[in-house]
Short mmCIF file of C-alpha atoms and ligand atoms in Angstrom, two decimals:
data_model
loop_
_atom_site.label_atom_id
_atom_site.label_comp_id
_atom_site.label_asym_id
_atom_site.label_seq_id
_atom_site.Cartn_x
_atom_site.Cartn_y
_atom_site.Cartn_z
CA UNK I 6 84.83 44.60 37.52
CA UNK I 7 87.25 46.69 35.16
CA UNK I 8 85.33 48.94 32.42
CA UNK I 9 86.42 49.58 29.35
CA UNK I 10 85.19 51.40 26.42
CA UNK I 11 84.74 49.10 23.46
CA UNK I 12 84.62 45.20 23.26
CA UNK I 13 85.65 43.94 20.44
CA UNK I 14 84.26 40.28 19.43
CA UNK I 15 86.83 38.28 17.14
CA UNK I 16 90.29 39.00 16.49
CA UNK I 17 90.74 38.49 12.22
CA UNK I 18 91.30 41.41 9.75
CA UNK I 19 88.14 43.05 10.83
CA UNK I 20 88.31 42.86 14.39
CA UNK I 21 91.77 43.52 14.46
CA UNK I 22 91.54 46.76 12.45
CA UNK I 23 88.15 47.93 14.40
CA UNK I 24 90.92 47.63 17.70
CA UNK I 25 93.58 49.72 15.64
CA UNK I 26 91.45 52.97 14.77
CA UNK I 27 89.34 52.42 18.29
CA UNK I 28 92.87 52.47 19.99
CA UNK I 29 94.14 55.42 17.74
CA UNK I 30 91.53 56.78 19.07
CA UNK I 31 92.65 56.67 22.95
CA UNK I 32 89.65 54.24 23.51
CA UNK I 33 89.94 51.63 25.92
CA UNK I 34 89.77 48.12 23.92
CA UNK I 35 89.12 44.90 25.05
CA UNK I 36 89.54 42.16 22.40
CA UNK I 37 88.73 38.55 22.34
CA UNK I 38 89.73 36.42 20.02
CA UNK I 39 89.31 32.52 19.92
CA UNK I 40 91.59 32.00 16.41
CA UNK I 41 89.30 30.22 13.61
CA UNK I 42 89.49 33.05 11.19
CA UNK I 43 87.42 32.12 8.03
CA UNK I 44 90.59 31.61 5.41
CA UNK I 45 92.65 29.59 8.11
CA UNK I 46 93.28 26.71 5.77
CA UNK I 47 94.65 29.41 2.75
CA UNK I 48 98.04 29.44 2.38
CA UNK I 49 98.12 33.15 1.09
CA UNK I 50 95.89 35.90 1.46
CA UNK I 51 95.57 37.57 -2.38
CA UNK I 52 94.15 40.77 -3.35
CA UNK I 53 95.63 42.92 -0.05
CA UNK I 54 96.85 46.04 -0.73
CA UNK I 55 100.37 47.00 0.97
CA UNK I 56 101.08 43.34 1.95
CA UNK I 57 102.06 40.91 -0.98
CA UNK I 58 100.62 37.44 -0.52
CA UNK I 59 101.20 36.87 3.63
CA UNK I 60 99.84 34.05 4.95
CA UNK I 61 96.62 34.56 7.18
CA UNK I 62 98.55 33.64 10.32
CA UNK I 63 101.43 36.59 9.04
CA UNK I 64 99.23 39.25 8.49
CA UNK I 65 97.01 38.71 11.48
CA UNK I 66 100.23 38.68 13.77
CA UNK I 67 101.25 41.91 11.86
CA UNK I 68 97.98 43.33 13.20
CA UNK I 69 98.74 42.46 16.64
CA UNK I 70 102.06 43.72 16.84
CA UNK I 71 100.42 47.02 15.36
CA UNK I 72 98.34 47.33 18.09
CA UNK I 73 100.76 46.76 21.18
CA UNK I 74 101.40 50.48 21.50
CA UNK I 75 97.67 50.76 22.08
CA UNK I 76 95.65 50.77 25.25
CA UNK I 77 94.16 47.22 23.34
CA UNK I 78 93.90 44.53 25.69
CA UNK I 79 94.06 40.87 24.14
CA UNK I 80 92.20 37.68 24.77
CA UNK I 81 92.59 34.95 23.35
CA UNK I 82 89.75 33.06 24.51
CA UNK I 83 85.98 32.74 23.33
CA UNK I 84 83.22 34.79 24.26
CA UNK I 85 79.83 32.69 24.59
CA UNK I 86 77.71 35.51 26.41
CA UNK I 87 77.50 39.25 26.25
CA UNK I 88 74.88 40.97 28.70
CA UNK I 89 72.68 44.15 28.81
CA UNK I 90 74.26 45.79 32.09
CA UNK I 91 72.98 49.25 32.73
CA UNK I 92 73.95 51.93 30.03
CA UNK I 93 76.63 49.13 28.80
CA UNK I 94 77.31 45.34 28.80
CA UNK I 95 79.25 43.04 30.78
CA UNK I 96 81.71 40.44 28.92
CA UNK I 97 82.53 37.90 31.44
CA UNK I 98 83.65 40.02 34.35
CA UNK I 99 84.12 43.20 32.48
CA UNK I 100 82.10 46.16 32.02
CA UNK I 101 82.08 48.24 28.69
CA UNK I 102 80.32 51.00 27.23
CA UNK I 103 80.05 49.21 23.75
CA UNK I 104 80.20 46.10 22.01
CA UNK I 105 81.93 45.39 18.33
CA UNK I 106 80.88 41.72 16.68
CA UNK I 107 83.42 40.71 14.40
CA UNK I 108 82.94 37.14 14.85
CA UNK I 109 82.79 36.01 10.96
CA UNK I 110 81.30 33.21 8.71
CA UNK I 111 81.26 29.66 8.73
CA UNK I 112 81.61 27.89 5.08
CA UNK I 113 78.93 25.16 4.15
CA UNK I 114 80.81 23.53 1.58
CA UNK I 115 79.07 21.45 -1.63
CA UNK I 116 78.61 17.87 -0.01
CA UNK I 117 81.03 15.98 -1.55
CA UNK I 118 83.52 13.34 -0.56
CA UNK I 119 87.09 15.04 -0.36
CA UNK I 120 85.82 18.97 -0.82
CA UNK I 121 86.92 19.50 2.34
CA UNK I 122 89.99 18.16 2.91
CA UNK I 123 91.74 20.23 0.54
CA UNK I 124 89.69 23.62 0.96
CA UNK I 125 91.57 26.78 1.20
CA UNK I 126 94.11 25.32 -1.64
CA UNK I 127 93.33 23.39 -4.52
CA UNK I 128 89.64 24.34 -3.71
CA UNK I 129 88.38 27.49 -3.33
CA UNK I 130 85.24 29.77 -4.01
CA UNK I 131 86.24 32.95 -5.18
CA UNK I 132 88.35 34.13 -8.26
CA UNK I 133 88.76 37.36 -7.39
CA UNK I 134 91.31 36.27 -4.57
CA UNK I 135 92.58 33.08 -6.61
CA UNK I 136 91.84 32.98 -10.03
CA UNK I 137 95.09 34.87 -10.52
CA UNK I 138 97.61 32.14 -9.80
CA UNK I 139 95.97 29.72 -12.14
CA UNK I 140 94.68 31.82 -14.87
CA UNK I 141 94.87 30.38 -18.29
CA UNK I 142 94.71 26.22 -17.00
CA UNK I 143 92.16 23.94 -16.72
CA UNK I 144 89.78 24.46 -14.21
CA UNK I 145 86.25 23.24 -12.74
CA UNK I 146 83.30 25.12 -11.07
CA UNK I 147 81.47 23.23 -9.08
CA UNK I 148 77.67 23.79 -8.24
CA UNK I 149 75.96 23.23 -5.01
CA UNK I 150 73.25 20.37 -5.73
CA UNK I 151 69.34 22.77 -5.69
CA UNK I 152 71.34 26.19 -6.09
CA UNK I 153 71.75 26.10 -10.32
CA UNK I 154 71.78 29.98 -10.81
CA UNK I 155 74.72 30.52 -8.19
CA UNK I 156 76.38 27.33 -9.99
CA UNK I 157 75.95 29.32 -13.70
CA UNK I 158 76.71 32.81 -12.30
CA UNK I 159 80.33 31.52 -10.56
CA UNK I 160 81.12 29.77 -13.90
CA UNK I 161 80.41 32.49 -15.99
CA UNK I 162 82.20 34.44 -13.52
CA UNK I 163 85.50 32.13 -13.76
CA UNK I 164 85.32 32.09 -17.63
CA UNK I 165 87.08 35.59 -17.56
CA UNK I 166 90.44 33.75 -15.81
CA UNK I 167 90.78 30.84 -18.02
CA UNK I 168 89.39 29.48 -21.39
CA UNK I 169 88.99 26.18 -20.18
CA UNK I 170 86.30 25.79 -17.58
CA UNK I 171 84.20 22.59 -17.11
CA UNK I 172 81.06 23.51 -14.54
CA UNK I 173 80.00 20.43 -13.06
CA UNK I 174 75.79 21.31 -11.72
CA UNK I 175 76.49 17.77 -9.53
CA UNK I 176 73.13 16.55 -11.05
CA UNK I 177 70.88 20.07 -11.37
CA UNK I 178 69.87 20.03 -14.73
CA UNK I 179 70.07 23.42 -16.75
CA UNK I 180 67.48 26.04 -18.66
CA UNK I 181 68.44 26.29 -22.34
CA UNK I 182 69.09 29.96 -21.49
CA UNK I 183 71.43 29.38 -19.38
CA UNK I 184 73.14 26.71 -21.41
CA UNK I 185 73.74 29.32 -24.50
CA UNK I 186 74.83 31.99 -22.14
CA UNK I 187 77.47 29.61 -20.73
CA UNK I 188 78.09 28.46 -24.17
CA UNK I 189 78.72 31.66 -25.49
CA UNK I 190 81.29 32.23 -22.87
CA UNK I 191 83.01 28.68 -23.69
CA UNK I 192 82.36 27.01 -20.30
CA UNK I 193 81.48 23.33 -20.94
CA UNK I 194 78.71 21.61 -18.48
CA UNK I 195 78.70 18.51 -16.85
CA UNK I 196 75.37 17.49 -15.38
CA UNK I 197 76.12 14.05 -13.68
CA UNK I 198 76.81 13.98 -9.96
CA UNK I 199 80.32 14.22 -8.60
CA UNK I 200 81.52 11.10 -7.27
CA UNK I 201 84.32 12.49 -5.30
CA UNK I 202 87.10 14.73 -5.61
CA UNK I 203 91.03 13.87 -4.59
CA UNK I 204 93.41 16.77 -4.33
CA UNK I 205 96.46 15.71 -5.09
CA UNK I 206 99.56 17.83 -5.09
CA UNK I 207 99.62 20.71 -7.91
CA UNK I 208 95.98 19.30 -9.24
CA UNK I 209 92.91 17.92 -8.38
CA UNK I 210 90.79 14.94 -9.52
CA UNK I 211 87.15 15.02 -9.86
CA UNK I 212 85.70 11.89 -9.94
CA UNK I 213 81.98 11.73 -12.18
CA UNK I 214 79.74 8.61 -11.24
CA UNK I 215 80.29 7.66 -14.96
CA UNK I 216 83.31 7.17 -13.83
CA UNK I 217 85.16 9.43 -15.82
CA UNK I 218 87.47 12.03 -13.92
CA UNK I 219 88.23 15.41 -14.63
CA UNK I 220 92.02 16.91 -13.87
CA UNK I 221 91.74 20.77 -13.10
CA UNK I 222 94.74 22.69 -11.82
CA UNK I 223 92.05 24.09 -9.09
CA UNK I 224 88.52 23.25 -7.66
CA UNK I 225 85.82 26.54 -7.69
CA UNK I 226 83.29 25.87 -5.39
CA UNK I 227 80.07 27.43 -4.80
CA UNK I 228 78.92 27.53 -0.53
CA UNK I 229 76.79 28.63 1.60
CA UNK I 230 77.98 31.32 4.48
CA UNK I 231 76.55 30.74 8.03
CA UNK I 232 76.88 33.03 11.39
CA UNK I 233 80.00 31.76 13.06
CA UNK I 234 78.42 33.33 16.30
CA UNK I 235 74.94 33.49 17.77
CA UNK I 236 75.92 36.56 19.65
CA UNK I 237 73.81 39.14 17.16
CA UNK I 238 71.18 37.02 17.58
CA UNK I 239 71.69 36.45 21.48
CA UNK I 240 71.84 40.15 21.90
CA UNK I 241 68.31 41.16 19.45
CA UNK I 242 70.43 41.94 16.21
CA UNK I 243 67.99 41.74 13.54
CA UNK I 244 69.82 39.29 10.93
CA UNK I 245 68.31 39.48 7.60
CA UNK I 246 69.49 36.69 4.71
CA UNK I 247 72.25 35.47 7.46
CA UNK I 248 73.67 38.98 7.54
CA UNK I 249 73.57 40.88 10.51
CA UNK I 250 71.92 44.51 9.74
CA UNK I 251 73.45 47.83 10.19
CA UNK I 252 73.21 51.03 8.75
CA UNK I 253 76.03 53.05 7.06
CA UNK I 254 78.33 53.94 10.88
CA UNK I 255 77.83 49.81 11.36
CA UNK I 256 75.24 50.07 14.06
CA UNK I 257 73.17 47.00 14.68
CA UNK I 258 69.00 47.63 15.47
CA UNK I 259 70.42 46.91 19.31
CA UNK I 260 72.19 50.29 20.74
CA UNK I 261 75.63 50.29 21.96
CA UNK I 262 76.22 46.71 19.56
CA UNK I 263 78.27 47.21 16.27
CA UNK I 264 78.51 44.67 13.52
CA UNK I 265 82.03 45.07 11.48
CA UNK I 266 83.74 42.91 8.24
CA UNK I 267 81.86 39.88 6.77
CA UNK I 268 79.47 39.49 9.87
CA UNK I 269 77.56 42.58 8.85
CA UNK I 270 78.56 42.42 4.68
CA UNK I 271 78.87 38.33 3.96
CA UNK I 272 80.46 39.27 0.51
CA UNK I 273 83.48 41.47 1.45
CA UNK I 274 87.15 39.96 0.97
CA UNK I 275 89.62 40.65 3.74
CA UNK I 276 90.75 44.06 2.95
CA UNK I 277 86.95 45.72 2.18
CA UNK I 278 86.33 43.59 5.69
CA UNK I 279 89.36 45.83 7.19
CA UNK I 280 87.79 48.53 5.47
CA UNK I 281 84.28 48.44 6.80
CA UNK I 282 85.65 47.89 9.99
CA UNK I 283 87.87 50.88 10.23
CA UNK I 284 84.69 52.84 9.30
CA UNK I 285 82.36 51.64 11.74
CA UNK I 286 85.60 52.66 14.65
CA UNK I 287 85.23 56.12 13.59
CA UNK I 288 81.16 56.33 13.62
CA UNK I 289 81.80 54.32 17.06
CA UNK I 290 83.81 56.76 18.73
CA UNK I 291 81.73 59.69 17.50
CA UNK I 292 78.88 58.08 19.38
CA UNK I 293 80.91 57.37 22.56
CA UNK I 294 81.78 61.34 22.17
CA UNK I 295 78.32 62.16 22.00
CA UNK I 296 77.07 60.58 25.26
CA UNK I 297 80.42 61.92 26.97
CA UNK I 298 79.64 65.66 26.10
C1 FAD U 321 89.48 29.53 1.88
C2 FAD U 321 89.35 31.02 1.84
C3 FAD U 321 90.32 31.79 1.22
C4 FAD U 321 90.19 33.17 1.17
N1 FAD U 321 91.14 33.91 0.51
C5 FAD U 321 91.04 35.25 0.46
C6 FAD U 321 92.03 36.02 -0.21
O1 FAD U 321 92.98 35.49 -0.79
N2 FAD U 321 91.87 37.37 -0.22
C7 FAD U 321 90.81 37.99 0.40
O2 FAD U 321 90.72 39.22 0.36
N3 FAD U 321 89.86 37.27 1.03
C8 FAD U 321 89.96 35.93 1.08
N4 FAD U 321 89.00 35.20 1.74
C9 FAD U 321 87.92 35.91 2.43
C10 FAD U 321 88.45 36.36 3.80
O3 FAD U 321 88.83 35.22 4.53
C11 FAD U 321 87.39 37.16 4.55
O4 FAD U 321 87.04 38.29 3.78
C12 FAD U 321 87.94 37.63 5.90
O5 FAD U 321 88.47 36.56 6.65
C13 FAD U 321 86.82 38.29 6.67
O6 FAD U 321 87.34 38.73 7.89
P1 FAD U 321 86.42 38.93 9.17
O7 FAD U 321 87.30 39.58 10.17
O8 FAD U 321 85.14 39.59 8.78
O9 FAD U 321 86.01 37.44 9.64
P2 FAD U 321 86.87 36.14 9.96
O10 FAD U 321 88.16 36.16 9.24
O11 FAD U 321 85.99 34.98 9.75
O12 FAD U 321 87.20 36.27 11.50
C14 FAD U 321 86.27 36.06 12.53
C15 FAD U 321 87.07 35.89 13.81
O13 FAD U 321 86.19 35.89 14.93
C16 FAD U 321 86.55 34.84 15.82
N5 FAD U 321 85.35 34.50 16.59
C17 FAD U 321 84.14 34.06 16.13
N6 FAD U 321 83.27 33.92 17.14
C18 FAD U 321 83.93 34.26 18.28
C19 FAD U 321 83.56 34.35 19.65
N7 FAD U 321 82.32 34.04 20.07
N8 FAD U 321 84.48 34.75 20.57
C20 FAD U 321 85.75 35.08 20.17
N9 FAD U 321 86.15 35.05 18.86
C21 FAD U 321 85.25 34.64 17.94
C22 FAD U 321 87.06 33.73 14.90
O14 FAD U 321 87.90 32.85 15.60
C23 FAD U 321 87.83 34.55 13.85
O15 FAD U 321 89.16 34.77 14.23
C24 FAD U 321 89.08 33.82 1.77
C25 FAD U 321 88.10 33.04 2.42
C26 FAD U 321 88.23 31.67 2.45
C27 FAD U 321 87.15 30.86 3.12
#
C-alpha cells in the first residue's frame, strides 16, 4: 500500500487547481479523475481570467501539463469508494492522510424534447458566461415547469443582455407582480407549454403546442444541479440543499475530507471554482502541518 498525503477526487478546474497549490506545496497528490467535467458539451469556457475563450478540453489539459513538475500523481479512472483507515483513508489500494472531493454537479435539464441535444451551445443556463456572444438578439428563457420564481428571476436576469427576451413559464402561470416587474423590464411571457425545441445551426426553434415557433439566436434554460458523486454522502458529509457543507478552509463536518469548486458552492463558475479550490489547498496543508508538528 503506497501513502500519500492528499487525494484528490475529480480532475476539472477545481480539482485540478486543489493538485497545483497542494503540489506547490511539496505534498504528495494523488488525483483521480474519470473525465465528465460539468461544461463538457461547451465549446468555450467564457468569463476566465488569463485564458481567452479555451475550450474545456484546452484548459483542463493546460492544467495537467502545469502540474507535471509536481509530485501529482494522475488517474484517470473513477473512484466509487473511499474508506475510514486509521488516522487516514484508503482509495483503492492507497493510503492517504486526506481526502479532497471535487467531483462536481450533474445538470437536470427542463424536460423537453430536444433541450438536450444541443446543451452546452445554443442552450445554456447562465448569462454571465454566455450572454456576451449574443447580446443584443433575440433570445428565450425558458422556465422549469413548478419552479416560476427561478423562471422570472433568470429572465429578468437576461433582460440586461438583450432587449428582446421572450420567457416561455412552459405552462406555470404568473402573479400579476411578477408580470409588471417583467414588463417593466420589456421581457414578453409565453405561458403555453413548449412543444419541443430544434437547434439548428446559428439558431434555435422553439416549438409552442399552439403551434407557433419562436426563433432565438440562443436557448436560456433554468435546471436543477444534482451531486455527481455520492462520496460526501458515503463518507458522513452533511449535504444541505444538495451542497456539500464546509466552513471557510473547505472542511467538510467529516475530518480529514475537504469539499472544493461547485461540489461545496453549486453557484460558482469555473474560475471562482479554481478559486475556492486553491483556498481550501492552503487551509489543507496548514492542517496537515499541524498534526506533523
Ligand atoms: C454547459 C455549461 C457551460 C458552462 N460555461 C461556463 C463558462 O463559459 N464559464 C464559466 O466560468 N463557467 C461555465 N460553466 C460552469 C462550469 O462548468 C463550472 O463552474 C465548473 O465546471 C465547475 O468545476 P468543478 O471542478 O467544481 O466541477 P466539474 O467541472 O463538474 O468537475 C467534476 C469532475 O469530477 C469528476 N468526477 C466526478 N465524480 C468522480 C469520481 N467518483 N471519481 C473520479 N472523478 C469524478 C468528473 O468527471 C469531472 O471531471 C458552464 C457549465 C455548463 C453546464
Amino acid at each position: 500500500m503506497k501513502t500519500y498525503d492528499v487525494a484528490v477526487i475529480g480532475g476539472s478546474v477545481a480539482g485540478l487547481q486543489a493538485a497545483l497549490t497542494l503540489g506547490r506545496a511539496r505534498r504528495r497528490v494523488l488525483l483521480f479523475d474519470d473525465g465528465d467535467p460539468r461544461n463538457r458539451t461547451a465549446d468555450h469556457v467564457h468569463n476566465y481570467l488569463g485564458a481567452e475563450n479555451p475550450s474545456p478540453t484546452d484548459l483542463l489539459a493546460t492544467g495537467h501539463h502545469q502540474l507535471e513538475q509536481y509530485d501529482v500523481e494522475v488517474r484517470d479512472t473513477r473512484v466509487d469508494e473511499v474508506a475510514v483507515d486509521g488516522d487516514g483513508f484508503a482509495v483503492g489500494s492507497d493510503r492517504v492522510r486526506a481526502v479532497v472531493l471535487a467531483t462536481g454537479l450533474r445538470d437536470e435539464l427542463p424536460d423537453v424534447p430536444g433541450v438536450a441535444k444541443s446543451w452546452g451551445r445554443l442552450v445554456v443556463a447562465c448569462p454571465h458566461c454566455h450572454g456576451w456572444e449574443v447580446r443584443d438578439q433575440p433570445l428565450v428563457q425558458l422556465g422549469m415547469r413548478g419552479l416560476p420564481d427561478r423562471s422570472v428571476a433568470r429572465a429578468l436576469l437576461l433582460s440586461r443582455w438583450s432587449s428582446d427576451v421572450i420567457l416561455c413559464t412552459d405552462g406555470d402561470e404568473l402573479t400579476d407582480e411578477q408580470l409588471t416587474k417583467l414588463g417593466k423590464a420589456g421581457v414578453q411571457v409565453r405561458t403555453e407549454r413548449v412543444e419541443a425545441v430544434h437547434p439548428g445551426d446559428d439558431q434555435v426553434r422553439v416549438l409552442l403546442t399552439t403551434g407557433e415557433a419562436l426563433l432565438p439566436r440562443a436557448l436560456f434554460v433554468v435546471v436543477r444541479q444534482h451531486q455527481q458523486s455520492d462520496l460526501a454522502e458515503r463518507l458522513g458529509c452533511e449535504i444541505v440543499d444538495g451542497a456539500v457543507s464546509v466552513d471557510g478552509g473547505g472542511r467538510t463536518t467529516v475530518p480529514g475530507v475537504y469539499a472544493v469548486g461547485t461540489t461545496a458552492v453549486p453557484a460558482l463558475f469555473a474560475i471562482g471554482a479554481a478559486g475556492h479550490a486553491s483556498t481550501t489547498a492552503v487551509a489543507l496543508h496548514a492542517d496537515l502541518l499541524e498534526q506533523e508538528l
